[in-house]
XYZ file of C-alpha atoms in Angstrom:
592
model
C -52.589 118.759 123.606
C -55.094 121.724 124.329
C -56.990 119.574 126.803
C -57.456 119.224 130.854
C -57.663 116.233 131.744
C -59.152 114.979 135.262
C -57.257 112.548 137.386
C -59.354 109.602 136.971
C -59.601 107.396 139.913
C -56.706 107.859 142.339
C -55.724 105.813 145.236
C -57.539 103.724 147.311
C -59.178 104.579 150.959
C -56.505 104.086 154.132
C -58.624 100.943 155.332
C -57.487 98.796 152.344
C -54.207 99.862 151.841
C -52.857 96.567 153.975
C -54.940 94.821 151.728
C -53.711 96.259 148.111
C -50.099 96.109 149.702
C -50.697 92.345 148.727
C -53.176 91.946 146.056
C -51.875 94.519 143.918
C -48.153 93.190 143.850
C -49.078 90.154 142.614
C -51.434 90.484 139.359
C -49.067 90.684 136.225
C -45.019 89.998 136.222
C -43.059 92.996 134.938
C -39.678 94.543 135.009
C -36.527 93.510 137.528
C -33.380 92.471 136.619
C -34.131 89.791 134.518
C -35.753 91.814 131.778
C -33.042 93.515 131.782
C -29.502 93.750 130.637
C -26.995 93.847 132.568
C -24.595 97.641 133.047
C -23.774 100.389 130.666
C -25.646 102.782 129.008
C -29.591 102.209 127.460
C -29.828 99.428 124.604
C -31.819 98.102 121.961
C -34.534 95.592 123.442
C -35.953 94.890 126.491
C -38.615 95.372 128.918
C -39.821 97.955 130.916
C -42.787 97.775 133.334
C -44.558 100.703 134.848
C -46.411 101.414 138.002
C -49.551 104.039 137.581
C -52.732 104.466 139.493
C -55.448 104.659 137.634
C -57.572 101.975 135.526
C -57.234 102.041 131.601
C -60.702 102.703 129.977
C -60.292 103.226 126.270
C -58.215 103.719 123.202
C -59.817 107.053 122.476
C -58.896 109.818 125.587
C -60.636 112.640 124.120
C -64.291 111.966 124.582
C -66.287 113.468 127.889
C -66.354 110.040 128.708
C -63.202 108.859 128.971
C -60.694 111.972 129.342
C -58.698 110.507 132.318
C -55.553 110.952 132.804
C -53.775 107.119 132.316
C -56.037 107.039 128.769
C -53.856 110.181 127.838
C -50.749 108.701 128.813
C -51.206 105.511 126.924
C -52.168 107.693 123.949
C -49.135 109.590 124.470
C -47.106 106.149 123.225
C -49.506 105.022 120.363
C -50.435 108.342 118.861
C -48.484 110.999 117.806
C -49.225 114.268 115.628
C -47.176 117.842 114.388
C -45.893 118.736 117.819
C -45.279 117.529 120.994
C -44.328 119.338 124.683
C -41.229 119.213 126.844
C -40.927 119.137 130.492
C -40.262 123.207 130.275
C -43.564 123.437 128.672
C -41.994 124.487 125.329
C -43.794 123.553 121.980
C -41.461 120.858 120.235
C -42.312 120.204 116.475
C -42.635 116.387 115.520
C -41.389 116.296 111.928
C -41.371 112.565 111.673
C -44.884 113.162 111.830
C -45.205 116.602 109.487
C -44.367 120.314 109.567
C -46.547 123.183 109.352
C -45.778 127.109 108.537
C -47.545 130.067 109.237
C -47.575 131.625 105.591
C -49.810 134.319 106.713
C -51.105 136.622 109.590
C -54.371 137.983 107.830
C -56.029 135.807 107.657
C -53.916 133.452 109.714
C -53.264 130.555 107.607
C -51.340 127.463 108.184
C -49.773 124.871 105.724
C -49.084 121.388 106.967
C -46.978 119.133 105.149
C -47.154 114.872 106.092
C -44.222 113.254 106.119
C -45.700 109.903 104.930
C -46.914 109.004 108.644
C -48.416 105.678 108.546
C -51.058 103.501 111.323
C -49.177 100.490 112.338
C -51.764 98.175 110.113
C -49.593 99.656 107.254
C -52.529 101.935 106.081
C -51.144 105.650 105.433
C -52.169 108.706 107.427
C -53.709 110.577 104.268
C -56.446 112.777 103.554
C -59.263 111.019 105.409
C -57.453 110.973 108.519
C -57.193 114.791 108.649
C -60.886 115.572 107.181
C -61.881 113.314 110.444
C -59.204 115.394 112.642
C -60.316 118.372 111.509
C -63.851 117.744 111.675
C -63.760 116.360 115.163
C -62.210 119.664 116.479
C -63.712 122.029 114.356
C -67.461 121.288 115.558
C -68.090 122.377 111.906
C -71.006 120.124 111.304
C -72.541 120.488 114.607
C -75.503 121.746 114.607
C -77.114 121.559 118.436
C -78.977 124.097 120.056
C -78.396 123.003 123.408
C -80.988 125.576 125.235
C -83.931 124.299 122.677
C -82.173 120.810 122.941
C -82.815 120.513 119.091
C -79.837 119.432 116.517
C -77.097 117.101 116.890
C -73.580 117.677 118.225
C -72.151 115.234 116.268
C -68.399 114.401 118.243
C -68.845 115.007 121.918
C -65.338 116.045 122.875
C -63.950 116.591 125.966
C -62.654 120.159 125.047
C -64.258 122.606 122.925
C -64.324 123.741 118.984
C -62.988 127.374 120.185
C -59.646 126.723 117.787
C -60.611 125.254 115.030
C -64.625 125.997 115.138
C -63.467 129.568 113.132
C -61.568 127.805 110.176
C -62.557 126.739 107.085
C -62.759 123.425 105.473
C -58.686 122.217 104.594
C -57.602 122.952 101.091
C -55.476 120.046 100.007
C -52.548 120.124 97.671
C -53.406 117.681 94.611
C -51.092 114.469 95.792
C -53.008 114.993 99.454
C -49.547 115.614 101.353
C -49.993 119.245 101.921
C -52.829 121.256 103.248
C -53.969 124.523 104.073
C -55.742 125.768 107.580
C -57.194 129.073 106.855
C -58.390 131.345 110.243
C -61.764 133.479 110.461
C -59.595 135.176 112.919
C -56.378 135.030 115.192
C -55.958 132.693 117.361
C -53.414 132.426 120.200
C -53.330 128.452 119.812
C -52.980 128.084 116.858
C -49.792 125.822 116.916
C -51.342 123.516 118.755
C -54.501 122.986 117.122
C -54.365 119.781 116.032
C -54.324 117.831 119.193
C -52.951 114.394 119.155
C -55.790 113.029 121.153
C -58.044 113.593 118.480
C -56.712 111.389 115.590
C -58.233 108.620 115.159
C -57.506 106.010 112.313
C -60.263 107.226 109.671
C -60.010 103.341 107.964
C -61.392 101.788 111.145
C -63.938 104.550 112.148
C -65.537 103.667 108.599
C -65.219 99.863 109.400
C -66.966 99.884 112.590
C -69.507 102.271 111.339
C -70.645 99.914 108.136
C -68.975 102.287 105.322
C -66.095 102.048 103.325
C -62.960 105.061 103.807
C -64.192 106.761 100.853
C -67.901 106.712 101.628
C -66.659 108.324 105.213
C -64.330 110.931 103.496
C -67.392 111.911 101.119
C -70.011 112.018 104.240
C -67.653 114.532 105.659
C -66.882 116.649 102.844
C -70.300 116.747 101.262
C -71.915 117.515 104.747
C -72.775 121.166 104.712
C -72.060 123.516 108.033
C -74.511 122.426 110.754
C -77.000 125.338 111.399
C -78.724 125.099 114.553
C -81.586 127.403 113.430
C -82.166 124.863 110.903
C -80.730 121.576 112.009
C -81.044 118.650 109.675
C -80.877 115.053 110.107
C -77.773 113.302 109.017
C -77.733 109.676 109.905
C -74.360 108.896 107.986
C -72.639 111.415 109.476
C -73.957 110.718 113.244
C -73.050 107.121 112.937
C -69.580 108.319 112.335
C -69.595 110.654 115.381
C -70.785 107.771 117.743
C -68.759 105.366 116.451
C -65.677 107.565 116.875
C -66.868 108.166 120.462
C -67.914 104.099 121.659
C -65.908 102.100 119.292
C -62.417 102.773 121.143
C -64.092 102.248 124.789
C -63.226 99.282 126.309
C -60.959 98.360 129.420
C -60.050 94.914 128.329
C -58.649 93.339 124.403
C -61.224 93.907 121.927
C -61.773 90.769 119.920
C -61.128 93.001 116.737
C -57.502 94.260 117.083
C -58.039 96.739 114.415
C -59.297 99.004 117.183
C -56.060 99.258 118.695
C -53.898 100.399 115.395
C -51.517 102.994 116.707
C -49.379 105.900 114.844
C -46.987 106.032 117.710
C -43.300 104.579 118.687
C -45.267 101.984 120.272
C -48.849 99.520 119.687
C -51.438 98.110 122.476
C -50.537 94.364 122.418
C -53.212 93.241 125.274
C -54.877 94.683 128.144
C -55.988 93.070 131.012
C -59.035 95.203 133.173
C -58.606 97.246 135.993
C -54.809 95.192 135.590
C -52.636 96.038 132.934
C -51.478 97.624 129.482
C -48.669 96.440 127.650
C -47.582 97.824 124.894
C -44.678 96.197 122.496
C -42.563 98.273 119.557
C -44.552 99.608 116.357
C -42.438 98.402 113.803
C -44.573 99.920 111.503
C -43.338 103.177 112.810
C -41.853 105.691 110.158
C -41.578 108.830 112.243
C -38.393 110.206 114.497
C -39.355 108.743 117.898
C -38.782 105.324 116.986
C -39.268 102.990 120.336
C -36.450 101.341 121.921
C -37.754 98.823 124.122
C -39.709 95.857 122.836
C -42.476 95.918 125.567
C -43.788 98.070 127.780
C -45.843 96.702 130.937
C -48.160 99.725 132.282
C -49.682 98.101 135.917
C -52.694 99.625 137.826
C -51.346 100.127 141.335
C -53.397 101.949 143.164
C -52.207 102.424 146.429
C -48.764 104.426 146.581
C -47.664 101.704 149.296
C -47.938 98.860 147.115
C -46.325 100.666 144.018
C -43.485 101.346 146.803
C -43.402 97.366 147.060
C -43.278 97.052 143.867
C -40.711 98.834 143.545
C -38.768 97.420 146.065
C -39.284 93.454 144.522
C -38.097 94.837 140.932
C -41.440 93.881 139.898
C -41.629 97.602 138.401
C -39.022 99.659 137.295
C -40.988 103.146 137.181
C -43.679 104.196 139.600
C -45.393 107.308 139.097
C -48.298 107.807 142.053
C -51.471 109.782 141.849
C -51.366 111.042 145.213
C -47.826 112.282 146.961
C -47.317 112.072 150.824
C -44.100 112.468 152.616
C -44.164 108.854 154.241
C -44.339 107.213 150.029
C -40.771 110.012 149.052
C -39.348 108.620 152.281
C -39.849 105.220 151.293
C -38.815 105.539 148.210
C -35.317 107.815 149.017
C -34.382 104.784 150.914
C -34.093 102.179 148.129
C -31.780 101.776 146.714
C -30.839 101.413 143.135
C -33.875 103.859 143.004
C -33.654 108.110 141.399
C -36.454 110.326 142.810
C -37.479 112.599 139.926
C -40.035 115.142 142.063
C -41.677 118.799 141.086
C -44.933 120.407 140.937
C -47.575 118.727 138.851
C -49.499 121.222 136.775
C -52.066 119.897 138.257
C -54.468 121.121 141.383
C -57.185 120.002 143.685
C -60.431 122.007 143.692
C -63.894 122.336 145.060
C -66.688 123.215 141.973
C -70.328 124.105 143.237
C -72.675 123.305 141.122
C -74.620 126.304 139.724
C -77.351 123.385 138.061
C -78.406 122.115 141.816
C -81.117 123.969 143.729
C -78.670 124.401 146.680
C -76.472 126.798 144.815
C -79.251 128.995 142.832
C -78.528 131.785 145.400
C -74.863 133.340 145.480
C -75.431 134.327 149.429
C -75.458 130.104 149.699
C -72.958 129.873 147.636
C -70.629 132.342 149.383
C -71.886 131.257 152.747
C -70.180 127.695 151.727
C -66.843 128.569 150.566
C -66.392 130.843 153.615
C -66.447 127.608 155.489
C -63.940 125.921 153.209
C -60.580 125.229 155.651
C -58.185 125.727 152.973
C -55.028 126.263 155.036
C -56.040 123.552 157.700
C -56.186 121.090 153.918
C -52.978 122.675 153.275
C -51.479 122.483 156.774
C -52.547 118.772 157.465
C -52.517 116.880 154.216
C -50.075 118.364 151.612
C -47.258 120.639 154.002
C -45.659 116.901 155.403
C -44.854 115.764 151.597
C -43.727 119.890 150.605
C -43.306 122.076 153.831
C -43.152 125.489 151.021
C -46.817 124.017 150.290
C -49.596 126.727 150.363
C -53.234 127.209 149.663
C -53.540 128.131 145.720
C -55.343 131.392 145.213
C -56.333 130.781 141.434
C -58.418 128.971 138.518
C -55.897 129.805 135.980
C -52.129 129.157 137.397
C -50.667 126.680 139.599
C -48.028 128.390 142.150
C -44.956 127.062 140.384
C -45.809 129.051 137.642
C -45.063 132.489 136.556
C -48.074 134.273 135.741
C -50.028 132.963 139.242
C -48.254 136.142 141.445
C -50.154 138.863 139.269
C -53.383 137.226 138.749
C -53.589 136.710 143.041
C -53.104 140.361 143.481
C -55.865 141.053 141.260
C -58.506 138.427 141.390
C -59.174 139.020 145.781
C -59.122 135.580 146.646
C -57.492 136.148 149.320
C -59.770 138.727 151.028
C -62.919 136.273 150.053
C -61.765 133.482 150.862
C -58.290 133.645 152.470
C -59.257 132.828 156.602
C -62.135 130.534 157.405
C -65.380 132.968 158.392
C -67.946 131.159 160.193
C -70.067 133.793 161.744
C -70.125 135.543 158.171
C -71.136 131.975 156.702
C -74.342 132.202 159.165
C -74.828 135.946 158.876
C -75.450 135.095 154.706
C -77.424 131.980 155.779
C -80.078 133.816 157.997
C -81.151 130.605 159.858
C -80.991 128.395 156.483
C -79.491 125.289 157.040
C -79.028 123.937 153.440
C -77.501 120.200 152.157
C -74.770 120.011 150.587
C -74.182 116.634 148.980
C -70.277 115.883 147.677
C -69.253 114.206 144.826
C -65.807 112.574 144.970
C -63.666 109.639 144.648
C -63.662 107.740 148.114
C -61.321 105.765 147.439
C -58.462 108.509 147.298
C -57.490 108.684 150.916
C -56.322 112.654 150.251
C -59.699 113.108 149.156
C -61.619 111.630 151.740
C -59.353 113.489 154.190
C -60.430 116.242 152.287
C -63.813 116.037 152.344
C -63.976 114.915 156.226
C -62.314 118.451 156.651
C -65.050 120.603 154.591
C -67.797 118.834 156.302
C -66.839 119.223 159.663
C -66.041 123.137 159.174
C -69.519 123.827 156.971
C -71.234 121.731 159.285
C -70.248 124.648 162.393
C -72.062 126.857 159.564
C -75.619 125.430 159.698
C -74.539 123.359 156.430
C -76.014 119.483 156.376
C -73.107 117.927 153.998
C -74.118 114.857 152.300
C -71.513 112.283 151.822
C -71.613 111.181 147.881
C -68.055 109.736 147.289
C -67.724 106.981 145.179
C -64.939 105.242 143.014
C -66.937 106.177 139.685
C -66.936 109.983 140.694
C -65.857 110.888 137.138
C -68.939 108.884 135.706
C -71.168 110.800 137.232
C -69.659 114.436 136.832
C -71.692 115.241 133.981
C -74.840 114.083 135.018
C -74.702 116.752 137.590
C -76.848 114.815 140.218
C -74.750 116.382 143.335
C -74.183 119.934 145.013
C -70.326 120.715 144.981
C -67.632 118.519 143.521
C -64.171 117.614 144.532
C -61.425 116.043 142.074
C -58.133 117.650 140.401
C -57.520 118.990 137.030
C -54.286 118.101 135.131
C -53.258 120.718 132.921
C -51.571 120.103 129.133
C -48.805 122.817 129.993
C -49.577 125.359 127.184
C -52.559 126.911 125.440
C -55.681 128.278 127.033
C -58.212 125.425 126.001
C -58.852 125.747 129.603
C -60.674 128.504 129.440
C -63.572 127.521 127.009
C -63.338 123.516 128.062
C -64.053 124.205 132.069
C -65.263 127.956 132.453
C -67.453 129.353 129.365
C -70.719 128.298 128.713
C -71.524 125.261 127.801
C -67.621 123.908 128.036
C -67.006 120.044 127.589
C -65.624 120.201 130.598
C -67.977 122.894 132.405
C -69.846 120.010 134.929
C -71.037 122.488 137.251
C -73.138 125.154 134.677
C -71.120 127.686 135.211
C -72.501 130.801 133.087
C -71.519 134.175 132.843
C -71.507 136.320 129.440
C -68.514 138.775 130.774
C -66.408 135.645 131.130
C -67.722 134.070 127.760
C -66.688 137.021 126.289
C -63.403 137.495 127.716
C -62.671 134.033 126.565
C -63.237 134.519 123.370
C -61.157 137.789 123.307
C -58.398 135.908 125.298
C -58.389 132.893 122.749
C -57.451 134.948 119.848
C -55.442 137.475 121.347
C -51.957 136.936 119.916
C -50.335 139.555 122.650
C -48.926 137.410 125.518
C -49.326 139.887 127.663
C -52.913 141.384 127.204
C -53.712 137.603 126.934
C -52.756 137.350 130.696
C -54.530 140.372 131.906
C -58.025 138.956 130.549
C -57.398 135.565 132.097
C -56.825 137.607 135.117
C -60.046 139.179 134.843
C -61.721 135.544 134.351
C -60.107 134.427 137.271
C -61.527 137.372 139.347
C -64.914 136.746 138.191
C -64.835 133.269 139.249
C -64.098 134.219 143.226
C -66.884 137.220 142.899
C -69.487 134.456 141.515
C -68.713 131.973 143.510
C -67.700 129.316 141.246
C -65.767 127.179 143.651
C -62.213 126.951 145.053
C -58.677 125.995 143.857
C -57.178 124.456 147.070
C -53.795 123.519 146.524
C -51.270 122.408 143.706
C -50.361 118.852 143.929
C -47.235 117.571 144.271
C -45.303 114.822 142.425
C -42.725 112.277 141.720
C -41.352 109.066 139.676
C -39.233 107.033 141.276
C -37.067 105.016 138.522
C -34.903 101.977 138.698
C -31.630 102.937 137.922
C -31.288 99.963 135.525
C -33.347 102.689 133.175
C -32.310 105.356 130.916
C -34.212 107.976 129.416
C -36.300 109.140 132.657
C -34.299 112.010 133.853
C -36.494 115.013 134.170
C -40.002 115.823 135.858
C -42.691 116.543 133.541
C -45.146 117.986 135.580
C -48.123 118.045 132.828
C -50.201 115.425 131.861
C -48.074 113.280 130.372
C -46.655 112.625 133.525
C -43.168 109.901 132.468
C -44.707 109.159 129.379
C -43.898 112.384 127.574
C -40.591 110.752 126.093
C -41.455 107.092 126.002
C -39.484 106.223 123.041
C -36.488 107.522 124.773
C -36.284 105.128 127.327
C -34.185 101.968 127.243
C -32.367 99.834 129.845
C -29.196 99.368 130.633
């Protein structure tokens, strides 16, 4: 729940879209009237089929491997854990699932109670299942020192350990319901420290890595602290850790379906690569979200146009784009039988340079570049004709549609950086350099190849040789750091400031570009257990400012977005602009 997750791959280049207008129509049969049901309100039954852009990759979302976007969403029906979050970004407790109390501010300590959750293979959720939870967020065996690249970090997670890296070991009640979190020290997020994307069924993480449940629990509870001064080798426990990151990658039907056991109102029942999901009731189920439908269809679309057509045929009853313009919300306000649900994603386009390259060693080059940056023309030409109140975003932290982004942009000076294309100050900083830049993004998003056409031509005026390095596996290669400057969007989970230590202190899962600095490291820290709302905000401010004064990149704008919904469906009535996109309430929906 804690995590950003990046977009995956979006939609594909303007040259093809004729092309994917027909091919990707015509893959898998889905929704329409015939599914259906006839008038009235939402029923029992029935089959619902979904249009979404990106490509499904694996069961388990929460690696650095495979945090996209669509993973998350598909995890969003098949796992579920203590809370989940509304479309007004409140905290919702899941006590189908559990419930949990704060019994104590010093130390902060939290008691969770199961509710006799069960995977859908009729195994219980039990104490396994939360040793490996709370061992995969916690970090607490880790034991890596990544500057002396010695040790072994043992679950490479997308986020980071800041949460649950300063608790102690759980303290289970005798029958194993209960359990006790107790805190080093506060911490702001705390509610939502046991993310849903982490669990993972504990009786198939054994399987696949040649041990029995028990043998697994004992591994994990018998493994001492990891020490990187003194790291030791640990084979049991590492085979875990890999095995929880590889086992649940693939992007078609494993052969062994116990990889796909699911906690949620609904189970994978076959997946067809770079096609389709579908996804058919858990009747093992045993929490409050109980699934109406019987089947689910999620198709890869990925050109707005043909989800339009889609659409249009009834061959999908929901279509949720990556990328908004105003020609797909015209298209779509004219069907009929068709509700536009549109907002603000929490969710924003950015340019990262790449303190790790050569290029960007000097922060003269590195402010040189982002004077260049045509922000407003971006603005102006490629997001203003789908929202004409559209501007350029002036933060790392907040999106414009949110509350706290007016204080932090009259602190942080992004506008007097960075607010007007400079240039004659680019060359000034440059002094006859003319460095390459070489561009990392997905070309085939058309917004982003518009995009990047636009920074190249204006850095180019600079002195600047920009290399083009787009290519559909962009998020592949983010971590290998091969490139100069990146360009993709982050989606953000709503609440929480996992943000902070996953993309912007050292050493982040999510920090591709190297970004270092010890004032920010340590305002993190402060920020992440500060338990005032209020001085919270003012350090995030000052992170934000120190990201424009270093350099670090540039937000560009916040990205728009919509479902369009048959109106045979019920239950997809409100925009919920985080990363769950329409899947935050799946088990609500129904036709009619």
């Amino acid at each position: 729940m804690g995590n950003y997750t990046f977009k995956g791959k979006a939609a594909v280049s303007a040259a093809a879209i004729a092309a994917l207008a027909l091919s990707g129509c015509a893959n898998v049969g889905g929704g329409g009237e015939e599914n259906g049901g006839g008038e009235g309100e939402g029923q029992e039954g029935g089959v619902v089929t979904v249009a979404e852009t990106n490509a499904f990759t694996a069961v388990n979302n929460a690696t650095a491997a495979t945090n996209l976007d669509i993973n998350g969403k598909i995890a969003n029906a098949t796992r579920e854990g203590f809370i989940y979050v509304n479309p007004a970004q409140e905290i919702v407790p899941n006590e189908g699932f559990g419930s949990y109390e704060k019994t104590s501010d010093d130390p902060l300590t939290v008691e969770y109670t199961l509710n006799d959750p069960e995977w859908s293979d009729g195994n219980a959720i039990d104490k396994a299942d939360i040793i490996l939870w709370w061992s995969i967020l916690s970090g607490y065996h880790n034991d890596e020192d990544a500057e002396a690249e010695t040790g072994t970090k043992y679950f490479n997670i997308a986020g980071s350990t800041d949460i649950m890296g300063k608790t102690d070991k759980p303290e289970f009640s005798e029958d194993g319901k209960s359990f006790t979190i107790t805190y080093e020290e506060p911490q702001s997020d705390w509610e939502i420290a046991f993310d849903n994307d982490y669990l993972q069924p504990a009786h198939v993480v054994a399987e696949q890595a040649g041990m029995t449940e028990d043998e697994l629990l004992k591994t994990l509870e018998d493994s001492p602290e990891g020490n990187p001064e003194d790291p030791q080798e640990r084979p049991e426990l590492e085979e875990i850790g890999k095995t929880w990151a590889e086992a649940f990658q693939f992007s078609d039907k494993p052969e062994d379906e116990s990889l796909l056991v699911s906690n949620g109102p609904y189970k994978i029942n076959d997946i067809v690569e770079n096609n389709s999901v579908t996804l058919v009731k858990n009747d093992s189920y045993t929490g409050d979200n109980a699934g109406k439908l019987d089947e689910i269809t999620v198709r890869t679309i990925g050109d707005a146009t043909a989800q339009i057509q889609a659409l249009r045929n009834g061959e999908v009853d929901i279509m949720a784009p990556g990328n908004v313009n105003k020609d797909t919300i015209d298209q779509v306000n004219e069907l009929d039988n068709v509700e536009v649900i549109q907002g603000g994603q929490l969710a924003y386009d950015h340019l990262d340079l790449n303190f790790g390259a050569d290029t960007f060693e000097d922060q003269a080059v590195r402010e040189a570049f982002l004077k260049t940056v045509p922000r407003q023309q971006i603005v102006d030409q490629l997001i203003k004709p789908v929202n004409d109140e559209a501007s350029v975003l002036n933060s790392q932290m907040w999106v414009t549609s949110q509350k706290e982004y007016g204080k932090t942009t009259e602190e942080n000076q992004a506008e007097d950086l960075y607010g007007d294309v400079d240039i004659d100050g680019a060359k000034e900083l440059l002094d006859g350099k003319t460095p390459t830049v070489r561009i990392l993004y997905n070309n085939e998003n058309p917004l982003r190849v518009d995009t990047f056409q636009l920074i190249k031509e204006s850095a180019e005026q600079a002195g600047f040789k920009v290399e083009d390095l787009g290519d559909p596996n962009w998020s592949e290669k983010l971590a290998d750091g091969d490139y100069d400057a990146s360009l993709f969007g982050w989606v953000s989970p709503g609440v929480g400031t996992e943000m902070l230590s996953q993309i912007f202190k050292t050493g982040g899962g999510g920090n591709y570009t190297k970004y270092s600095n010890p004032e920010v490291d340590k305002l993190t820290d402060e920020a992440r257990s500060n338990l005032d709302k209020d001085a919270r905000d003012e350090q995030i401010v000052q992170i934000d400012k120190h990201t424009f004064e270093d350099g670090y990149g540039l937000p560009l704008f916040q990205s728009p977005g919509f479902f369009g919904v048959s109106d045979q469906i019920d239950g997809v009535t409100e925009y919920q602009p985080n990363q769950d996109g329409v899947f935050w309430n799946v088990w609500e929906w129904s036709r009619k």
